[in-house]
XYZ file of C-alpha atoms in Angstrom:
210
model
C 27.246 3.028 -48.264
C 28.278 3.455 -45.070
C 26.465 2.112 -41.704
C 27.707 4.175 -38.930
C 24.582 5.276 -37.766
C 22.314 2.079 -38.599
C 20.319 2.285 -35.447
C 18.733 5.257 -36.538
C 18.980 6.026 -40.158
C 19.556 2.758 -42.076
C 17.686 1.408 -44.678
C 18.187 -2.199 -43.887
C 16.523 -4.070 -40.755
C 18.536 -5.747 -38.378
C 17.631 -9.185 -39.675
C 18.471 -8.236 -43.289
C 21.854 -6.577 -42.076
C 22.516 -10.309 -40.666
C 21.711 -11.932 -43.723
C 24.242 -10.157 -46.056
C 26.601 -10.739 -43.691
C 28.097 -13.642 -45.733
C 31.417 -15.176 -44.900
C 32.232 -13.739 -40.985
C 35.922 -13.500 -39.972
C 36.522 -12.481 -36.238
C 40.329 -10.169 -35.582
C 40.008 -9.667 -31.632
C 42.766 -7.263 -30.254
C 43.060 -9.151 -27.012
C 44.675 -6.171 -24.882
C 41.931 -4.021 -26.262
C 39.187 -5.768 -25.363
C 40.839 -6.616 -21.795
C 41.260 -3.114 -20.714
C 37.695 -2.074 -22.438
C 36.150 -5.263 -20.150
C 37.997 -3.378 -16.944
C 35.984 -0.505 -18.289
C 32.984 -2.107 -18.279
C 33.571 -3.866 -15.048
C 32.337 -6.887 -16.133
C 34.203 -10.539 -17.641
C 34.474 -11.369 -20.526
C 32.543 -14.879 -21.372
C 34.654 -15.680 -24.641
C 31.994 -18.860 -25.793
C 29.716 -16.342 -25.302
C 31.710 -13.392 -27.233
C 32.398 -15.567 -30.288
C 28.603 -16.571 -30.606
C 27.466 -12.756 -30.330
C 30.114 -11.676 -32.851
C 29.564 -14.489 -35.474
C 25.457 -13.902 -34.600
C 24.436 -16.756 -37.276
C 26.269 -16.256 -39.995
C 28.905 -18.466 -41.676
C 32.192 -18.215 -39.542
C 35.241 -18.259 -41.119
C 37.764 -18.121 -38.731
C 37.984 -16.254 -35.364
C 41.513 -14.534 -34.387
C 42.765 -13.860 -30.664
C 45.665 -11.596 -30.627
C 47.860 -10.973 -27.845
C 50.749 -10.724 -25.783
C 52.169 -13.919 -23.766
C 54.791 -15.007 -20.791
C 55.706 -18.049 -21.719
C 56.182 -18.931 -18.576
C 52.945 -18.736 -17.111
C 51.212 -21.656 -16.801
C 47.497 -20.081 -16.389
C 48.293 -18.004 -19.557
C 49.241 -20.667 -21.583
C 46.101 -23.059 -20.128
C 43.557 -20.187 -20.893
C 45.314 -19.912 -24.820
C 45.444 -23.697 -25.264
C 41.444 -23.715 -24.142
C 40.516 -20.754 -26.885
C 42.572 -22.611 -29.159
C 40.283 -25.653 -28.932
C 36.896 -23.550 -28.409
C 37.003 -21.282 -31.781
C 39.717 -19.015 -32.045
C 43.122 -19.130 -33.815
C 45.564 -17.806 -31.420
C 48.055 -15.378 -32.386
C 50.782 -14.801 -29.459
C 53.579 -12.297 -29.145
C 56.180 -11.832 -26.671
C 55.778 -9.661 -24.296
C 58.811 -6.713 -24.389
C 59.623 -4.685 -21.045
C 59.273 -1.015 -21.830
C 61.701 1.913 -19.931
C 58.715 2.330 -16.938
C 58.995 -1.531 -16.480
C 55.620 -2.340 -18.165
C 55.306 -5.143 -20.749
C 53.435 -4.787 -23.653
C 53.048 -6.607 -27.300
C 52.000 -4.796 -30.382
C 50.104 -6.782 -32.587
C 48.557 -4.060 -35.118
C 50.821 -5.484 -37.869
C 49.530 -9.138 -37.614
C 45.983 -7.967 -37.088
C 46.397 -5.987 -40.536
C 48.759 -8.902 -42.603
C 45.882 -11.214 -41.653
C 42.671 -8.950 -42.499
C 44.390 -8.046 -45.670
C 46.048 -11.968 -46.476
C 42.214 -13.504 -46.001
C 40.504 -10.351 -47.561
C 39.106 -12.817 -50.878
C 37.960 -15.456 -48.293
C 35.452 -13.805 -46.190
C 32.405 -11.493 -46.766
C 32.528 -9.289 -43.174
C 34.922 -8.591 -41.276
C 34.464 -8.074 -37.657
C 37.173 -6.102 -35.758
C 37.343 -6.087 -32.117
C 39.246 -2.927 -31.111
C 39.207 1.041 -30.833
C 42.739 1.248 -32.224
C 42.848 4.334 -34.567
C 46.445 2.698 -36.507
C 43.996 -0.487 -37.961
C 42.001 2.136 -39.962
C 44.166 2.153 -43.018
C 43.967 -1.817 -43.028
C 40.229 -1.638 -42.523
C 39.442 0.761 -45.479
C 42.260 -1.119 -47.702
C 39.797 -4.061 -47.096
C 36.696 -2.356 -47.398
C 38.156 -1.335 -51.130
C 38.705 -4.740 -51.489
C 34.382 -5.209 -51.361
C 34.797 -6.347 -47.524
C 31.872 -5.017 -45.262
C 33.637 -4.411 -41.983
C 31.999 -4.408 -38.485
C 33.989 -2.233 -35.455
C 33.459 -3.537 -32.305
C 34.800 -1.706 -28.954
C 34.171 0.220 -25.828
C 33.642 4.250 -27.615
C 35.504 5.579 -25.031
C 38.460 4.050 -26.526
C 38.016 4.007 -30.033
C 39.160 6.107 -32.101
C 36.824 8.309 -34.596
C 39.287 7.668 -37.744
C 38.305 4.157 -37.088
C 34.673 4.526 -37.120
C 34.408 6.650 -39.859
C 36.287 3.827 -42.121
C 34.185 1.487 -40.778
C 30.713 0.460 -42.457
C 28.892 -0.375 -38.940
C 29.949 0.511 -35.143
C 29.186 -1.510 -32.485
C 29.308 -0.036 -28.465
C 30.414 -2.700 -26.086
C 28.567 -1.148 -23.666
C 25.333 -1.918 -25.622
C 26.050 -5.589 -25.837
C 27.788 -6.208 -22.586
C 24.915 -7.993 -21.363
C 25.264 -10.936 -24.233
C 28.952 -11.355 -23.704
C 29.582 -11.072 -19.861
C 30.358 -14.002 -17.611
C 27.302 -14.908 -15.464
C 27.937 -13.741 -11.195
C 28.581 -17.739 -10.251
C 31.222 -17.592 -13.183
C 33.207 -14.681 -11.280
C 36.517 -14.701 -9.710
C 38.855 -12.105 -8.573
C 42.109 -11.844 -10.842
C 45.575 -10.162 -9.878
C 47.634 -8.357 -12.196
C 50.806 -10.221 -12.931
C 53.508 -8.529 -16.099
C 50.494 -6.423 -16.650
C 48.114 -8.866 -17.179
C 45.201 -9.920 -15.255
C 45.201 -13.174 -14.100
C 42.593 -15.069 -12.175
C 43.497 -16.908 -8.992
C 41.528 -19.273 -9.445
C 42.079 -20.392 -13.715
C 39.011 -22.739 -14.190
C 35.109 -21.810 -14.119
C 32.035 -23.580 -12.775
C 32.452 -24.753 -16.219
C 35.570 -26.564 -16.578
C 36.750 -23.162 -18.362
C 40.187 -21.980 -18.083
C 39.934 -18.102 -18.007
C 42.047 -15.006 -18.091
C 41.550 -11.278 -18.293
C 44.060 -10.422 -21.200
């Protein structure tokens, strides 16, 4: 049965959608959600992004996917903080395309590790608009997976929602998951990646817009 519309027309409650959830495995397409937050205009709070995602229920694992520079020390402190606050980190190398961007593709891993886990977790919760993970996402959902899409809709694409069993507007939860005003700080791009100047929070947080 499929829950695309489950605001308006589903038979289940919110509270018993939550319930079934099971096993929870979090695949978060860090570029994605980056340029989605840029979007939004608002920064990502990633404590407050995995409890929102995970929302109670059993959490298997949590993956961060994305591209790196090695050589940047702020990168690498914000990745060695998620790695010790909830998520498995999955990092690429960053390759310089012909207009002298940089860019990783991590589609591949994101779709190895949804499929590689698929008899270890009840729901899957995808975090990204990116129309190539549907075939991975309805192999899984074959597989007796229940499969959550979470992204901004102006970037997601509609093969992706329609594979999906429930779809989930960033916009709508932006509140839950954005960094609180005395939490901001102003980032520069740097290899096409945001960086803040400033890398730790009122917090003790290392953060970076990726």
């Amino acid at each position: 049965m499929m829950l695309n519309n489950f605001e308006t027309d589903s038979i289940f409650t919110p509270e018993q959608v939550l319930e079934n959830r099971g096993r929870v495995a979090i695949f978060i397409d860090g570029s994605n959600l980056f340029y989605a937050a840029l979007q939004l205009g608002i920064e990502i709070d990633y404590t407050k992004l995995l409890c929102r995602l995970t929302g109670g229920s059993r959490l298997l694992r949590s993956f961060f996917y994305t591209g790196v520079d090695r050589t940047n020390e702020k990168q690498q402190g914000f990745l060695l903080w998620m790695r010790r606050n909830g998520y498995r980190v999955i990092a690429k190398d960053l390759v310089q395309l012909p207009d002298g961007s940089k860019k990783a593709n991590l589609d591949v891993e994101i779709a190895v590790d949804m499929m590689a886990l698929v008899d270890s977790y009840d729901t899957a919760v995808l975090v990204s608009g990116d129309g190539d993970l549907a075939y991975a996402v309805n192999s899984v959902s074959y597989r007796g997976v229940r499969v959550e899409v979470v992204s901004l809709r102006s970037m997601t694409s509609d093969s992706l929602i329609n594979v999906s069993d429930r779809y989930i507007d960033l916009e709508a939860i932006k509140e839950d998951i954005q960094k609180t005003p005395r939490q901001s700080y102003p980032y520069r791009p740097l290899s096409g990646i945001g960086f803040l100047e400033d890398p730790r929070t009122s917090d003790g947080h290392l953060e970076i817009q990726e």
